[in-house]
Short mmCIF file of C-alpha atoms in Angstrom, two decimals:
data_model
loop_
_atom_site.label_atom_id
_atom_site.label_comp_id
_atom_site.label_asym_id
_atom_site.label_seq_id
_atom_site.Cartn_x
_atom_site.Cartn_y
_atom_site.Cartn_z
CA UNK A 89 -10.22 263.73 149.04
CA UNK A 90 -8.03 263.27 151.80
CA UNK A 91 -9.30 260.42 152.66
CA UNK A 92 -9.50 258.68 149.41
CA UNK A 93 -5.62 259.58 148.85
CA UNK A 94 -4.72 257.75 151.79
CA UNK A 95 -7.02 254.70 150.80
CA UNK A 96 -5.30 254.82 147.11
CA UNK A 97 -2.07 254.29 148.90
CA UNK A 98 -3.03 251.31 151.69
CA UNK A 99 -4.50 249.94 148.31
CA UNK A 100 -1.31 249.73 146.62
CA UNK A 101 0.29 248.15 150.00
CA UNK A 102 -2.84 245.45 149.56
CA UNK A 103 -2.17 244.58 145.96
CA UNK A 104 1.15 244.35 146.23
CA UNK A 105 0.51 241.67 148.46
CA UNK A 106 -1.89 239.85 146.86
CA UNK A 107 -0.27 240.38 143.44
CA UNK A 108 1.32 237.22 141.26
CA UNK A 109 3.16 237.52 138.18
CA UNK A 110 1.88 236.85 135.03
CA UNK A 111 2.48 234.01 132.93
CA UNK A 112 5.73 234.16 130.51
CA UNK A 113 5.11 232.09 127.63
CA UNK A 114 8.45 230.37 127.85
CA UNK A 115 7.86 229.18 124.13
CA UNK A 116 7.89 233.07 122.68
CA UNK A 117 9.92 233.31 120.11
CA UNK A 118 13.36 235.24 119.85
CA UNK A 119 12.98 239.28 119.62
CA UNK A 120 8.71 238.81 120.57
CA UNK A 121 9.46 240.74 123.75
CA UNK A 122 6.02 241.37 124.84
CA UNK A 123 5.32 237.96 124.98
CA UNK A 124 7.87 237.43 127.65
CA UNK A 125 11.07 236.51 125.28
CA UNK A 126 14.55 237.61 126.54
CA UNK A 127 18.11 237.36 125.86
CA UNK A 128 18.18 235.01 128.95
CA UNK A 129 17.10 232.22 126.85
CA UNK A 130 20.07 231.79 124.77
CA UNK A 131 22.94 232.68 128.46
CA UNK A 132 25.76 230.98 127.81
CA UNK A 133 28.74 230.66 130.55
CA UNK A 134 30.91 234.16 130.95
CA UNK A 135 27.81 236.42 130.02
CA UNK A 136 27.57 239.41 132.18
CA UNK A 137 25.41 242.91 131.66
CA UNK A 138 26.39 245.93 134.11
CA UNK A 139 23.97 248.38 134.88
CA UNK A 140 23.62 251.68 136.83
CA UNK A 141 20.92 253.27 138.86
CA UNK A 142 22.75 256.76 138.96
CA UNK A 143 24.73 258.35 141.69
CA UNK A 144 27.26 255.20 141.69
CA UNK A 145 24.87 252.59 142.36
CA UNK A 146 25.70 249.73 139.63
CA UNK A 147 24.81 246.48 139.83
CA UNK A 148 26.21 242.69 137.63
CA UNK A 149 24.46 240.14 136.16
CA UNK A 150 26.95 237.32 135.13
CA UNK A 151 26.13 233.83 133.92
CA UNK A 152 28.42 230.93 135.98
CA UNK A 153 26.98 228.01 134.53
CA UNK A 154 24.07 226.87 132.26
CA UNK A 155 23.01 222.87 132.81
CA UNK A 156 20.33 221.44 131.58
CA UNK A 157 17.99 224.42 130.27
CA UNK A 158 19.02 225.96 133.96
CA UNK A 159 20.92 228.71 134.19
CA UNK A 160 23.38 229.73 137.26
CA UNK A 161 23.86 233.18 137.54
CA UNK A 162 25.33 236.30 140.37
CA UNK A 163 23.75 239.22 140.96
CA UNK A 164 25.96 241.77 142.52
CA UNK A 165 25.33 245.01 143.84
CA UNK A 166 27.91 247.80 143.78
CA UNK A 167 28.12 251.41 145.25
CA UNK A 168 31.14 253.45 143.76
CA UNK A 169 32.71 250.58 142.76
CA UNK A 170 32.54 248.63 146.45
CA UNK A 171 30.32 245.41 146.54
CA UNK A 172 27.36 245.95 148.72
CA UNK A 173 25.44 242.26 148.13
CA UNK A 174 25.59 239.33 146.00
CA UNK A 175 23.09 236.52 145.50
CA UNK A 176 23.48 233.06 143.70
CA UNK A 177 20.37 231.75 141.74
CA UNK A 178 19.86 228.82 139.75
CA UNK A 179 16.59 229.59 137.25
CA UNK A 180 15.23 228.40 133.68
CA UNK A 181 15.12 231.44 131.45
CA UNK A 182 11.81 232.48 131.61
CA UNK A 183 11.94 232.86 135.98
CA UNK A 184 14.71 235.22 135.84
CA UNK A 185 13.43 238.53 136.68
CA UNK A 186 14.52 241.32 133.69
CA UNK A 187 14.86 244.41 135.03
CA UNK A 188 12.04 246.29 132.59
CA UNK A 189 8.66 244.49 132.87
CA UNK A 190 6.02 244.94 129.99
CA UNK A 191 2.77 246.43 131.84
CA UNK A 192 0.41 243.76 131.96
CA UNK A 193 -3.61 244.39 131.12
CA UNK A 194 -5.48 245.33 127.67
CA UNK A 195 -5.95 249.01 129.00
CA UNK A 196 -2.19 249.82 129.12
CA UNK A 197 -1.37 249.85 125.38
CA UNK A 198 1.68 249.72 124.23
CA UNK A 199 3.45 251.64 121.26
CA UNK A 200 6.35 249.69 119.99
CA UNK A 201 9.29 251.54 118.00
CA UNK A 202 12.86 250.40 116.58
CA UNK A 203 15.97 253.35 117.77
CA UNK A 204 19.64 252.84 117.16
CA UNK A 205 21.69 253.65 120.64
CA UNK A 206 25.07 254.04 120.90
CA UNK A 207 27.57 252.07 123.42
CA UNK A 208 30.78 252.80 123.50
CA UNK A 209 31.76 252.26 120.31
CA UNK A 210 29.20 249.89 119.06
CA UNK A 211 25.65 250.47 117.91
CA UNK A 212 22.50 248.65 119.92
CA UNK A 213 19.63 248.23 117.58
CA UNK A 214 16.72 248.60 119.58
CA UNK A 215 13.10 247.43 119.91
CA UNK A 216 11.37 250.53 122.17
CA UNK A 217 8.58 250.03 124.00
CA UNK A 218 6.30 253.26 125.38
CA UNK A 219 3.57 252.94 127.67
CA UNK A 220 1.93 254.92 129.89
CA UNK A 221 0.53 255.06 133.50
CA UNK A 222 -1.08 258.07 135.32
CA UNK A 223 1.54 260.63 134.64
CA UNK A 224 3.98 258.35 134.01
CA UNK A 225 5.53 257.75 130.74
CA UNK A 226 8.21 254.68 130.32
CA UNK A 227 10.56 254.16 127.77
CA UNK A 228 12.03 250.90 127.34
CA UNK A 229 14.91 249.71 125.32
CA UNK A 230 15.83 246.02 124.25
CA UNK A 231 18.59 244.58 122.16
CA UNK A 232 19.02 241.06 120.77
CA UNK A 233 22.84 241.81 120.94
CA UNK A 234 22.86 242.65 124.77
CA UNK A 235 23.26 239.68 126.69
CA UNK A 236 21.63 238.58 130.42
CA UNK A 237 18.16 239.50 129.46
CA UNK A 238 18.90 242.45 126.87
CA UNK A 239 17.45 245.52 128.63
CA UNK A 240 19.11 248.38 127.59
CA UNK A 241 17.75 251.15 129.26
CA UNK A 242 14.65 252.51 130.92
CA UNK A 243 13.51 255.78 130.58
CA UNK A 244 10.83 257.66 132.93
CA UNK A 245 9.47 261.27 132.12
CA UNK A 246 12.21 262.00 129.78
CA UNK A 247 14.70 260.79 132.67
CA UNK A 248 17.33 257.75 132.25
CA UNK A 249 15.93 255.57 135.64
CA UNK A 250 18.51 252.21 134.93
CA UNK A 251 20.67 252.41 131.50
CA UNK A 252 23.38 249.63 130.17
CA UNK A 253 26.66 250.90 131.05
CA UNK A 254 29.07 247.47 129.75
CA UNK A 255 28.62 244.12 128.93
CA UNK A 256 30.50 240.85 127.48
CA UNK A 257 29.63 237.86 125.79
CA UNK A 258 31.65 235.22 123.77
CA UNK A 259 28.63 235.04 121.05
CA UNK A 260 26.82 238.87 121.01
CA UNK A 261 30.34 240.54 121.72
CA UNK A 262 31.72 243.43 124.31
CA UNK A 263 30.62 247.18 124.98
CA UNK A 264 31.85 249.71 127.04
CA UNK A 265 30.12 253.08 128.09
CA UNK A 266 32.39 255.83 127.88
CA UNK A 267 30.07 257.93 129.82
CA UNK A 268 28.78 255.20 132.78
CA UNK A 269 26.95 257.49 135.23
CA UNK A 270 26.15 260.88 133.58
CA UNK A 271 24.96 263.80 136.66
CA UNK A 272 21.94 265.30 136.12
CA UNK A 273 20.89 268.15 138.48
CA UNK A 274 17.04 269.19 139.15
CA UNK A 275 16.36 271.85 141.38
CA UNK A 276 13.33 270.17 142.97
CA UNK A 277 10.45 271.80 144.94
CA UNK A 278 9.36 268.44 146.16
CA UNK A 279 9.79 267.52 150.00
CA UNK A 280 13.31 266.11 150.30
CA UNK A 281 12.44 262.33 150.10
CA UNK A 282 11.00 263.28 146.82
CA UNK A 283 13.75 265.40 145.50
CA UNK A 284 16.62 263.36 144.71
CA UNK A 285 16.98 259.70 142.83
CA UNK A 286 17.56 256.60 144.66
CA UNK A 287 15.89 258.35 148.07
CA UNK A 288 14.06 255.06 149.53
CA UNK A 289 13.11 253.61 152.77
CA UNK A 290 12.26 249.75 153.56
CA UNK A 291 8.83 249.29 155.31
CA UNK A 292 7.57 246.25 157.73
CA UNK A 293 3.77 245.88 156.73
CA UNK A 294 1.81 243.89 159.50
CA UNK A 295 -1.89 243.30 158.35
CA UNK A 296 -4.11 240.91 160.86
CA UNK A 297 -4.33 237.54 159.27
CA UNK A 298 -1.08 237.45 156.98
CA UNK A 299 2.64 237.15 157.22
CA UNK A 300 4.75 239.58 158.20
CA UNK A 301 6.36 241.95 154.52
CA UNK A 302 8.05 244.14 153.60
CA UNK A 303 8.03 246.91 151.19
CA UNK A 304 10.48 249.28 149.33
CA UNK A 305 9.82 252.46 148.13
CA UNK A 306 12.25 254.14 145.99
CA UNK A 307 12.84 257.45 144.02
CA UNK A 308 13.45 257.35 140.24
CA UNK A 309 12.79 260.61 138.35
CA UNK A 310 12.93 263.43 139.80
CA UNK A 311 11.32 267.08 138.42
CA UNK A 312 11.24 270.60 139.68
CA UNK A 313 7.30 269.72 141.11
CA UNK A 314 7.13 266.32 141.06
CA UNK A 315 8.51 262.42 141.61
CA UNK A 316 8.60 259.58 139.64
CA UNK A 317 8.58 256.27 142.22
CA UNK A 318 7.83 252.58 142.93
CA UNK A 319 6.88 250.35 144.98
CA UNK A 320 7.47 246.61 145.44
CA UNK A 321 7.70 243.16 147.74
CA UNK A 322 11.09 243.06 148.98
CA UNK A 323 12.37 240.96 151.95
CA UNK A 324 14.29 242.53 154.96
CA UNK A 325 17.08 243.75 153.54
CA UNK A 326 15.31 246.01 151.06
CA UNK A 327 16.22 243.23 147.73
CA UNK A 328 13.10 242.83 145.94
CA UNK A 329 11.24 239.69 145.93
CA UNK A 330 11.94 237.24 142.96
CA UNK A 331 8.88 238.03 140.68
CA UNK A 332 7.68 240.96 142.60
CA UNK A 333 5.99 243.55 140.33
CA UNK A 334 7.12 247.29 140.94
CA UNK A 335 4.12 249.28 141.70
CA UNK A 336 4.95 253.20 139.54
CA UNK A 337 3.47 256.07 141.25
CA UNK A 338 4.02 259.85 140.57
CA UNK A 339 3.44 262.41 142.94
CA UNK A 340 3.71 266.24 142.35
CA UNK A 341 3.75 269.32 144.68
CA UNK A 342 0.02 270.40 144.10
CA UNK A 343 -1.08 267.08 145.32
CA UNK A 344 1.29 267.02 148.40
CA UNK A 345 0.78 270.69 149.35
CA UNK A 346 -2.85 269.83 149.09
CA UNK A 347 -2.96 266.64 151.09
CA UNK A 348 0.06 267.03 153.29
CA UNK A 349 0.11 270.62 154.10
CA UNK A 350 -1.92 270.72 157.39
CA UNK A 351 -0.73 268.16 159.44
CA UNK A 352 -2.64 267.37 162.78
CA UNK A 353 0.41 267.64 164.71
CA UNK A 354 3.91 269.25 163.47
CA UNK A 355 8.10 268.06 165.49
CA UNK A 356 6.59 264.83 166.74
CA UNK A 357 9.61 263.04 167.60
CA UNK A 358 9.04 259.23 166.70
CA UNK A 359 11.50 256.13 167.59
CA UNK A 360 11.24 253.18 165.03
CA UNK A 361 13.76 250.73 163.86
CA UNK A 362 15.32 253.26 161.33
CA UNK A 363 15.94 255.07 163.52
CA UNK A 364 14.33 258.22 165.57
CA UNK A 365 12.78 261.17 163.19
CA UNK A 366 11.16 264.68 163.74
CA UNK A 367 7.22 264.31 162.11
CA UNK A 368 4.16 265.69 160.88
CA UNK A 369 1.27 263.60 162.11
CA UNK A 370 -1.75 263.08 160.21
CA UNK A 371 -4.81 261.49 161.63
CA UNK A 372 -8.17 260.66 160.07
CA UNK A 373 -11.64 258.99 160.32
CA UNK A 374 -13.87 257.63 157.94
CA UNK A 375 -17.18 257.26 159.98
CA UNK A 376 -18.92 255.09 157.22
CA UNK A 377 -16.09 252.67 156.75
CA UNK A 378 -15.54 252.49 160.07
CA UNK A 379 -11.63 253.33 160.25
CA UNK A 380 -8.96 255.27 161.91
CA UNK A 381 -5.54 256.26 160.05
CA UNK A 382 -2.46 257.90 161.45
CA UNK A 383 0.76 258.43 159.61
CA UNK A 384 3.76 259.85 160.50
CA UNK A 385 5.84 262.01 158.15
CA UNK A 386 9.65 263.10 157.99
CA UNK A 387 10.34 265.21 155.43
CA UNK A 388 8.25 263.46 152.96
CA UNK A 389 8.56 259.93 153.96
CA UNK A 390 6.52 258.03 155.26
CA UNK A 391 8.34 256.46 159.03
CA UNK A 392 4.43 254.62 160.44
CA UNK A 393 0.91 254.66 159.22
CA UNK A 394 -1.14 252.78 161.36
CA UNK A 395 -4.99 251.79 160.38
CA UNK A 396 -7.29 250.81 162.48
CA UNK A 397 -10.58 248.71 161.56
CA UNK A 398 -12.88 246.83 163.39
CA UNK A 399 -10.69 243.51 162.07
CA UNK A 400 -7.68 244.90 163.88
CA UNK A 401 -4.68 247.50 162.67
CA UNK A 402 -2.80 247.54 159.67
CA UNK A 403 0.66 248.77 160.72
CA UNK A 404 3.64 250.16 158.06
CA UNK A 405 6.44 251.23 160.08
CA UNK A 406 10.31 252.29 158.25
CA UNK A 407 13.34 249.59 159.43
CA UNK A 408 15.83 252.02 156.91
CA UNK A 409 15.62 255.23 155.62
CA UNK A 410 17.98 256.78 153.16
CA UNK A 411 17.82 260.50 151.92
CA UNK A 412 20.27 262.54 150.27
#
């Protein structure tokens, strides 16, 4: 079991690598957002969306030009109100990466309501979509009326992960949250990379015969015994990769406790470029396959995992860290 757990999660490394985005059909028409329609489509100049990730993080989508069926828009990152990043992109419609994707495959059905919500003091008629994944259950809102894509919110295990806080637009009109970044509190059991939102850390993933990646891993909902997070391509920085498909995993205390609570070695003190950490080493063989796997743990996340096969080593090592 141990062994298959820590397969499951190279796995995820692997297809995050090899994964490419499904087609959008860029003909879809307007409100068919399963088939890849989005507010993007009809940006016009001055459009902007504002969205938060909880505990101050926001982050600005706002449309500077639109030539030609191409559309120029900034991204910006905030936290507490201070920029942090900005990017310039130039992209038809259907590239632009909305921050909700629609799960892709015929086993992953997905149940598709209307629901009023309230911003401000406007009403957002909705199109909700629910799907879900393991033990993962997503909620995701869309409006016609919200421009920049018209993603509302996203909702995992009955927590808000990203939610619509203001936006403007000379054609759809303006919205203001009155309550941008609401605190909730869990008291969480979970080893502290698991307990609190936003907790993430950027790995380098060296695999013989590819390029050089990288990898983030961050927290979204967060329960008394267990965590709600993702995975996806990024590039150094930690900015996901245009297109890149989040990976959602949940893992809960029973599982860890079972497959993290004997470690081989316990206050390993380990130097990488995020910095130096206090582990719990885990090693393990798998005579039939061949392999040898070693990870290092801090306080639930995950600093190097090295794999060794007869091709060579697989190496995952942390270049930033952040935990509450």
């Amino acid at each position: 079991m141990h062994q298959l757990f820590r397969a499951g999660m190279l796995c995820a490394v692997l297809a995050l690598l090899a994964w490419q985005q499904s087609a959008i059909h860029a003909d879809a028409k307007e409100g068919d957002w399963a088939d890849g329609w989005n507010t993007w489509k009809d940006a016009e100049k001055g459009d902007w969306a504002e969205y938060s990730l909880g505990n101050g993080i926001t982050f600005k989508d706002e449309v500077t030009r639109v030539n030609a069926g191409k559309i120029t828009y900034t991204h910006t990152m905030f936290a507490n109100g201070k920029q942090t990043a900005q990017q310039e992109k130039t992209r038809d419609w259907a590239s632009i990466k909305i921050q909700i994707r629609m799960p892709y495959g015929k086993e992953k059905e997905v149940e598709w309501t209307e629901e009023t919500l309230t911003l401000g003091e406007i009403e957002l008629k909705c199109d909700k979509a629910k799907w879900t994944i393991g033990q993962a259950t997503t909620e995701a809102y869309y409006c016609k009326d919200v421009p920049c894509g018209g993603v509302v919110k996203q909702v995992t295990n009955g927590k808000d992960v990203v939610w619509l806080v203001s936006f403007h637009s000379d054609k759809k009109g303006s919205a203001e949250s009155k309550d941008p970044d609401p605190v909730e509190t869990v008291k969480s059991e979970m080893p502290r990379f698991y307990a609190a939102t936003d907790n993430y850390v950027i790995l380098k993933i060296t695999v013989p015969g590819r390029d050089q990646s990288y990898q983030l891993r961050k927290v979204g909902a967060v329960e008394a015994k267990s965590a709600t997070w993702s995975a996806v391509a990024c590039d150094e920085a930690g900015v996901p990769s245009e297109g890149a498909k989040a990976v959602d995993k949940t893992t809960d205390k029973e599982t860890w406790d079972k497959e993290y609570g004997k470690p081989t070695k316990t206050g390993v003190k380990l130097t990488v470029a995020a910095g130096e950490f206090v582990c719990d080493v885990f090693e393990s063989k798998d005579e039939k396959a061949g392999t040898e796997t070693s990870e290092w743990i801090s306080e639930g996340a995950l600093i190097k995992l090295v794999k060794k096969t007869k091709s060579g080593e697989t190496v995952l090592e942390a270049t930033k860290v952040e935990m509450k």
